[in-house]
PDB file of C-alpha atoms in Angstrom:
ATOM      1  CA  MET A   1     -30.302  20.739  -5.373  1.00  0.00           C
ATOM      2  CA  PRO A   2     -29.408  17.314  -6.824  1.00  0.00           C
ATOM      3  CA  THR A   3     -28.291  17.063 -10.430  1.00  0.00           C
ATOM      4  CA  ASN A   4     -30.362  15.108 -12.945  1.00  0.00           C
ATOM      5  CA  MET A   5     -28.074  12.094 -12.521  1.00  0.00           C
ATOM      6  CA  PHE A   6     -28.676  11.983  -8.777  1.00  0.00           C
ATOM      7  CA  LYS A   7     -32.392  12.663  -9.156  1.00  0.00           C
ATOM      8  CA  ASN A   8     -32.596   9.626 -11.452  1.00  0.00           C
ATOM      9  CA  ILE A   9     -30.465   7.507  -9.121  1.00  0.00           C
ATOM     10  CA  GLN A  10     -32.646   8.436  -6.156  1.00  0.00           C
ATOM     11  CA  ARG A  11     -35.826   7.819  -8.161  1.00  0.00           C
ATOM     12  CA  GLU A  12     -34.517   4.291  -8.823  1.00  0.00           C
ATOM     13  CA  GLY A  13     -34.359   3.737  -5.062  1.00  0.00           C
ATOM     14  CA  TYR A  14     -30.670   4.390  -4.450  1.00  0.00           C
ATOM     15  CA  ALA A  15     -29.434   6.514  -1.577  1.00  0.00           C
ATOM     16  CA  LYS A  16     -28.687  10.224  -1.455  1.00  0.00           C
ATOM     17  CA  THR A  17     -25.080  11.289  -1.964  1.00  0.00           C
ATOM     18  CA  TYR A  18     -24.271  11.456   1.759  1.00  0.00           C
ATOM     19  CA  ALA A  19     -25.672   7.962   2.320  1.00  0.00           C
ATOM     20  CA  LEU A  20     -23.640   6.718  -0.661  1.00  0.00           C
ATOM     21  CA  GLY A  21     -20.578   8.315   0.945  1.00  0.00           C
ATOM     22  CA  LEU A  22     -21.248   6.451   4.182  1.00  0.00           C
ATOM     23  CA  LEU A  23     -21.758   3.205   2.284  1.00  0.00           C
ATOM     24  CA  GLN A  24     -18.500   3.693   0.377  1.00  0.00           C
ATOM     25  CA  ASN A  25     -16.641   4.424   3.624  1.00  0.00           C
ATOM     26  CA  LYS A  26     -18.036   1.322   5.334  1.00  0.00           C
ATOM     27  CA  ALA A  27     -17.136  -0.847   2.324  1.00  0.00           C
ATOM     28  CA  TYR A  28     -13.582   0.535   2.305  1.00  0.00           C
ATOM     29  CA  LYS A  29     -13.174  -0.129   6.036  1.00  0.00           C
ATOM     30  CA  THR A  30     -14.537  -3.659   5.679  1.00  0.00           C
ATOM     31  CA  VAL A  31     -12.177  -4.571   2.838  1.00  0.00           C
ATOM     32  CA  ASN A  32      -9.228  -2.855   4.541  1.00  0.00           C
ATOM     33  CA  ILE A  33      -9.822  -4.688   7.834  1.00  0.00           C
ATOM     34  CA  LYS A  34     -10.254  -8.068   6.129  1.00  0.00           C
ATOM     35  CA  THR A  35      -7.134  -7.520   4.028  1.00  0.00           C
ATOM     36  CA  SER A  36      -5.138  -6.335   7.044  1.00  0.00           C
ATOM     37  CA  LEU A  37      -6.111  -9.454   8.998  1.00  0.00           C
ATOM     38  CA  LEU A  38      -4.971 -11.671   6.118  1.00  0.00           C
ATOM     39  CA  LEU A  39      -1.672  -9.789   5.908  1.00  0.00           C
ATOM     40  CA  LYS A  40      -0.985  -9.837   9.651  1.00  0.00           C
ATOM     41  CA  PRO A  41       0.837 -13.224   9.659  1.00  0.00           C
ATOM     42  CA  PHE A  42       3.159 -11.836   6.958  1.00  0.00           C
ATOM     43  CA  ARG A  43       3.881  -8.719   9.033  1.00  0.00           C
ATOM     44  CA  ILE A  44       2.957  -6.239   6.309  1.00  0.00           C
ATOM     45  CA  SER A  45       0.227  -3.609   6.112  1.00  0.00           C
ATOM     46  CA  ALA A  46      -2.343  -3.105   3.363  1.00  0.00           C
ATOM     47  CA  VAL A  47      -0.334  -0.118   2.090  1.00  0.00           C
ATOM     48  CA  GLU A  48       2.825  -2.215   1.980  1.00  0.00           C
ATOM     49  CA  TRP A  49       0.892  -4.931   0.149  1.00  0.00           C
ATOM     50  CA  VAL A  50      -0.157  -2.441  -2.528  1.00  0.00           C
ATOM     51  CA  PHE A  51       3.463  -1.277  -2.820  1.00  0.00           C
ATOM     52  CA  LEU A  52       4.778  -4.820  -3.327  1.00  0.00           C
ATOM     53  CA  GLY A  53       1.943  -5.840  -5.636  1.00  0.00           C
ATOM     54  CA  MET A  54       2.280  -2.826  -7.896  1.00  0.00           C
ATOM     55  CA  LEU A  55       6.058  -3.241  -7.996  1.00  0.00           C
ATOM     56  CA  HIS A  56       5.489  -6.904  -8.923  1.00  0.00           C
ATOM     57  CA  ASP A  57       3.527  -5.693 -11.974  1.00  0.00           C
ATOM     58  CA  GLN A  58       6.345  -3.490 -13.263  1.00  0.00           C
ATOM     59  CA  LYS A  59       8.068  -5.015 -16.294  1.00  0.00           C
ATOM     60  CA  GLU A  60      11.417  -3.419 -15.434  1.00  0.00           C
ATOM     61  CA  SER A  61      13.065  -1.393 -12.703  1.00  0.00           C
ATOM     62  CA  VAL A  62      11.295   1.886 -12.012  1.00  0.00           C
ATOM     63  CA  SER A  63      12.496   5.196 -10.595  1.00  0.00           C
ATOM     64  CA  LEU A  64      11.291   6.166  -7.145  1.00  0.00           C
ATOM     65  CA  LYS A  65       9.625   9.255  -8.618  1.00  0.00           C
ATOM     66  CA  LYS A  66       7.785   7.341 -11.339  1.00  0.00           C
ATOM     67  CA  PHE A  67       6.653   4.688  -8.860  1.00  0.00           C
ATOM     68  CA  ALA A  68       5.415   7.401  -6.493  1.00  0.00           C
ATOM     69  CA  ASP A  69       3.352   8.789  -9.389  1.00  0.00           C
ATOM     70  CA  ILE A  70       1.943   5.329 -10.126  1.00  0.00           C
ATOM     71  CA  LEU A  71       0.915   4.914  -6.479  1.00  0.00           C
ATOM     72  CA  GLY A  72      -0.315   8.499  -6.121  1.00  0.00           C
ATOM     73  CA  VAL A  73       1.996   9.259  -3.200  1.00  0.00           C
ATOM     74  CA  GLU A  74       5.070  11.394  -2.537  1.00  0.00           C
ATOM     75  CA  ALA A  75       8.521  10.031  -3.450  1.00  0.00           C
ATOM     76  CA  PRO A  76       9.834  10.093   0.163  1.00  0.00           C
ATOM     77  CA  PHE A  77       7.083   7.658   1.159  1.00  0.00           C
ATOM     78  CA  VAL A  78       8.182   5.269  -1.598  1.00  0.00           C
ATOM     79  CA  THR A  79      11.762   5.578  -0.327  1.00  0.00           C
ATOM     80  CA  ILE A  80      10.652   4.594   3.187  1.00  0.00           C
ATOM     81  CA  LEU A  81       8.774   1.539   1.910  1.00  0.00           C
ATOM     82  CA  ALA A  82      11.543   0.537  -0.485  1.00  0.00           C
ATOM     83  CA  SER A  83      14.141   0.742   2.303  1.00  0.00           C
ATOM     84  CA  LYS A  84      12.020  -1.507   4.514  1.00  0.00           C
ATOM     85  CA  PHE A  85      11.760  -4.120   1.787  1.00  0.00           C
ATOM     86  CA  VAL A  86      15.434  -3.888   0.866  1.00  0.00           C
ATOM     87  CA  LYS A  87      16.124  -5.084   4.426  1.00  0.00           C
ATOM     88  CA  LYS A  88      13.762  -8.022   3.860  1.00  0.00           C
ATOM     89  CA  ARG A  89      15.469  -8.742   0.516  1.00  0.00           C
ATOM     90  CA  PHE A  90      12.248  -8.202  -1.448  1.00  0.00           C
ATOM     91  CA  VAL A  91      13.497  -5.047  -3.221  1.00  0.00           C
ATOM     92  CA  VAL A  92      16.836  -3.951  -4.658  1.00  0.00           C
ATOM     93  CA  TYR A  93      18.033  -0.494  -5.619  1.00  0.00           C
ATOM     94  CA  SER A  94      19.853   0.209  -8.851  1.00  0.00           C
ATOM     95  CA  LYS A  95      21.296   3.368 -10.356  1.00  0.00           C
ATOM     96  CA  ASN A  96      20.176   4.870 -13.609  1.00  0.00           C
ATOM     97  CA  PRO A  97      23.155   4.625 -16.001  1.00  0.00           C
ATOM     98  CA  THR A  98      22.358   8.039 -17.536  1.00  0.00           C
ATOM     99  CA  ASP A  99      21.627   9.831 -14.249  1.00  0.00           C
ATOM    100  CA  LYS A 100      23.623   8.581 -11.260  1.00  0.00           C
ATOM    101  CA  ARG A 101      21.446  10.569  -8.837  1.00  0.00           C
ATOM    102  CA  MET A 102      18.283   8.666  -9.803  1.00  0.00           C
ATOM    103  CA  LYS A 103      17.607   5.469  -7.878  1.00  0.00           C
ATOM    104  CA  LYS A 104      15.485   2.737  -9.368  1.00  0.00           C
ATOM    105  CA  ILE A 105      13.794  -0.134  -7.565  1.00  0.00           C
ATOM    106  CA  THR A 106      13.040  -3.692  -8.610  1.00  0.00           C
ATOM    107  CA  LEU A 107      11.352  -6.583  -6.873  1.00  0.00           C
ATOM    108  CA  THR A 108      13.706  -9.516  -6.259  1.00  0.00           C
ATOM    109  CA  LYS A 109      12.842 -13.145  -7.061  1.00  0.00           C
ATOM    110  CA  GLN A 110      12.078 -13.573  -3.358  1.00  0.00           C
ATOM    111  CA  GLY A 111       9.820 -10.502  -3.515  1.00  0.00           C
ATOM    112  CA  HIS A 112       7.962 -11.825  -6.564  1.00  0.00           C
ATOM    113  CA  ALA A 113       7.444 -15.196  -4.845  1.00  0.00           C
ATOM    114  CA  PHE A 114       6.122 -13.418  -1.729  1.00  0.00           C
ATOM    115  CA  VAL A 115       3.606 -11.414  -3.787  1.00  0.00           C
ATOM    116  CA  ILE A 116       2.417 -14.502  -5.659  1.00  0.00           C
ATOM    117  CA  GLN A 117       1.931 -16.388  -2.372  1.00  0.00           C
ATOM    118  CA  ILE A 118      -0.100 -13.604  -0.761  1.00  0.00           C
ATOM    119  CA  GLU A 119      -2.084 -12.869  -3.926  1.00  0.00           C
ATOM    120  CA  LYS A 120      -3.326 -16.474  -3.945  1.00  0.00           C
ATOM    121  CA  ILE A 121      -4.484 -16.198  -0.333  1.00  0.00           C
ATOM    122  CA  ILE A 122      -6.212 -12.833  -0.720  1.00  0.00           C
ATOM    123  CA  SER A 123      -7.826 -13.815  -4.026  1.00  0.00           C
ATOM    124  CA  LYS A 124      -9.272 -16.963  -2.471  1.00  0.00           C
ATOM    125  CA  GLU A 125     -10.632 -15.049   0.529  1.00  0.00           C
ATOM    126  CA  SER A 126     -11.972 -12.234  -1.680  1.00  0.00           C
ATOM    127  CA  GLU A 127     -14.131 -14.761  -3.496  1.00  0.00           C
ATOM    128  CA  LYS A 128     -15.831 -15.445  -0.160  1.00  0.00           C
ATOM    129  CA  TRP A 129     -16.428 -11.723   0.436  1.00  0.00           C
ATOM    130  CA  LEU A 130     -17.906 -11.347  -3.041  1.00  0.00           C
ATOM    131  CA  ASP A 131     -20.076 -14.462  -2.820  1.00  0.00           C
ATOM    132  CA  GLY A 132     -23.484 -13.799  -4.332  1.00  0.00           C
ATOM    133  CA  LEU A 133     -22.214 -11.262  -6.861  1.00  0.00           C
ATOM    134  CA  SER A 134     -21.916 -12.122 -10.530  1.00  0.00           C
ATOM    135  CA  ILE A 135     -18.712 -11.620 -12.502  1.00  0.00           C
ATOM    136  CA  SER A 136     -20.563  -8.860 -14.353  1.00  0.00           C
ATOM    137  CA  GLN A 137     -21.399  -7.050 -11.092  1.00  0.00           C
ATOM    138  CA  VAL A 138     -17.819  -7.257  -9.857  1.00  0.00           C
ATOM    139  CA  GLY A 139     -16.601  -6.103 -13.289  1.00  0.00           C
ATOM    140  CA  THR A 140     -18.925  -3.100 -13.137  1.00  0.00           C
ATOM    141  CA  PHE A 141     -17.634  -2.271  -9.659  1.00  0.00           C
ATOM    142  CA  VAL A 142     -14.023  -2.362 -10.914  1.00  0.00           C
ATOM    143  CA  LYS A 143     -14.958  -0.180 -13.939  1.00  0.00           C
ATOM    144  CA  VAL A 144     -16.554   2.399 -11.635  1.00  0.00           C
ATOM    145  CA  LEU A 145     -13.468   2.450  -9.399  1.00  0.00           C
ATOM    146  CA  LYS A 146     -11.191   2.899 -12.422  1.00  0.00           C
ATOM    147  CA  LYS A 147     -13.345   5.702 -13.812  1.00  0.00           C
ATOM    148  CA  LEU A 148     -13.378   7.533 -10.488  1.00  0.00           C
ATOM    149  CA  THR A 149      -9.618   7.073 -10.155  1.00  0.00           C
ATOM    150  CA  GLU A 150      -8.978   8.427 -13.658  1.00  0.00           C
ATOM    151  CA  LYS A 151     -10.627  11.678 -12.576  1.00  0.00           C
ATOM    152  CA  SER A 152      -8.430  11.982  -9.487  1.00  0.00           C
ATOM    153  CA  ARG A 153      -4.801  13.028  -9.037  1.00  0.00           C
ATOM    154  CA  PHE A 154      -3.628   9.418  -9.312  1.00  0.00           C
ATOM    155  CA  SER A 155      -2.107   8.047 -12.462  1.00  0.00           C
ATOM    156  CA  ALA A 156      -4.536   6.151 -14.666  1.00  0.00           C
ATOM    157  CA  ASN A 157      -1.659   3.718 -15.281  1.00  0.00           C
ATOM    158  CA  SER A 158      -1.713   2.666 -11.630  1.00  0.00           C
ATOM    159  CA  LEU A 159      -4.720   0.434 -12.259  1.00  0.00           C
ATOM    160  CA  HIS A 160      -4.861  -2.476 -14.668  1.00  0.00           C
TER     161      HIS A 160
END
């Protein structure tokens, strides 16, 4: 039996929860495919793009564990991605002066420049995908995503 919220949503002409789930899944796939196609010439995946972008936003070097928490993934996955980007000279490792076992990662100047370049391209293309939506509608969409994410296992700090 639907809750009052979903009864009201359905009364307003919106879909049932399973249809909303399908819609959400299709939207995710669409954005993921479009983003992946834009990233293909740069030879990085959407997941790698998120890694680099979120590392770009860090004000200082960050431990692998803390960055894994920010991304909502396990630390070994962050290590794999960091190692890949160390080879490309986008990321550097550093040691924590108080705990020699703890590795920290930082985006290099080359890494920052790479993120800025790609962000411009994806932002420009995203405007095309969102054509016909007002700034208010897109803002509401982002607020809903943030609210849903806050209730999940991911860190609320992982979204700006």
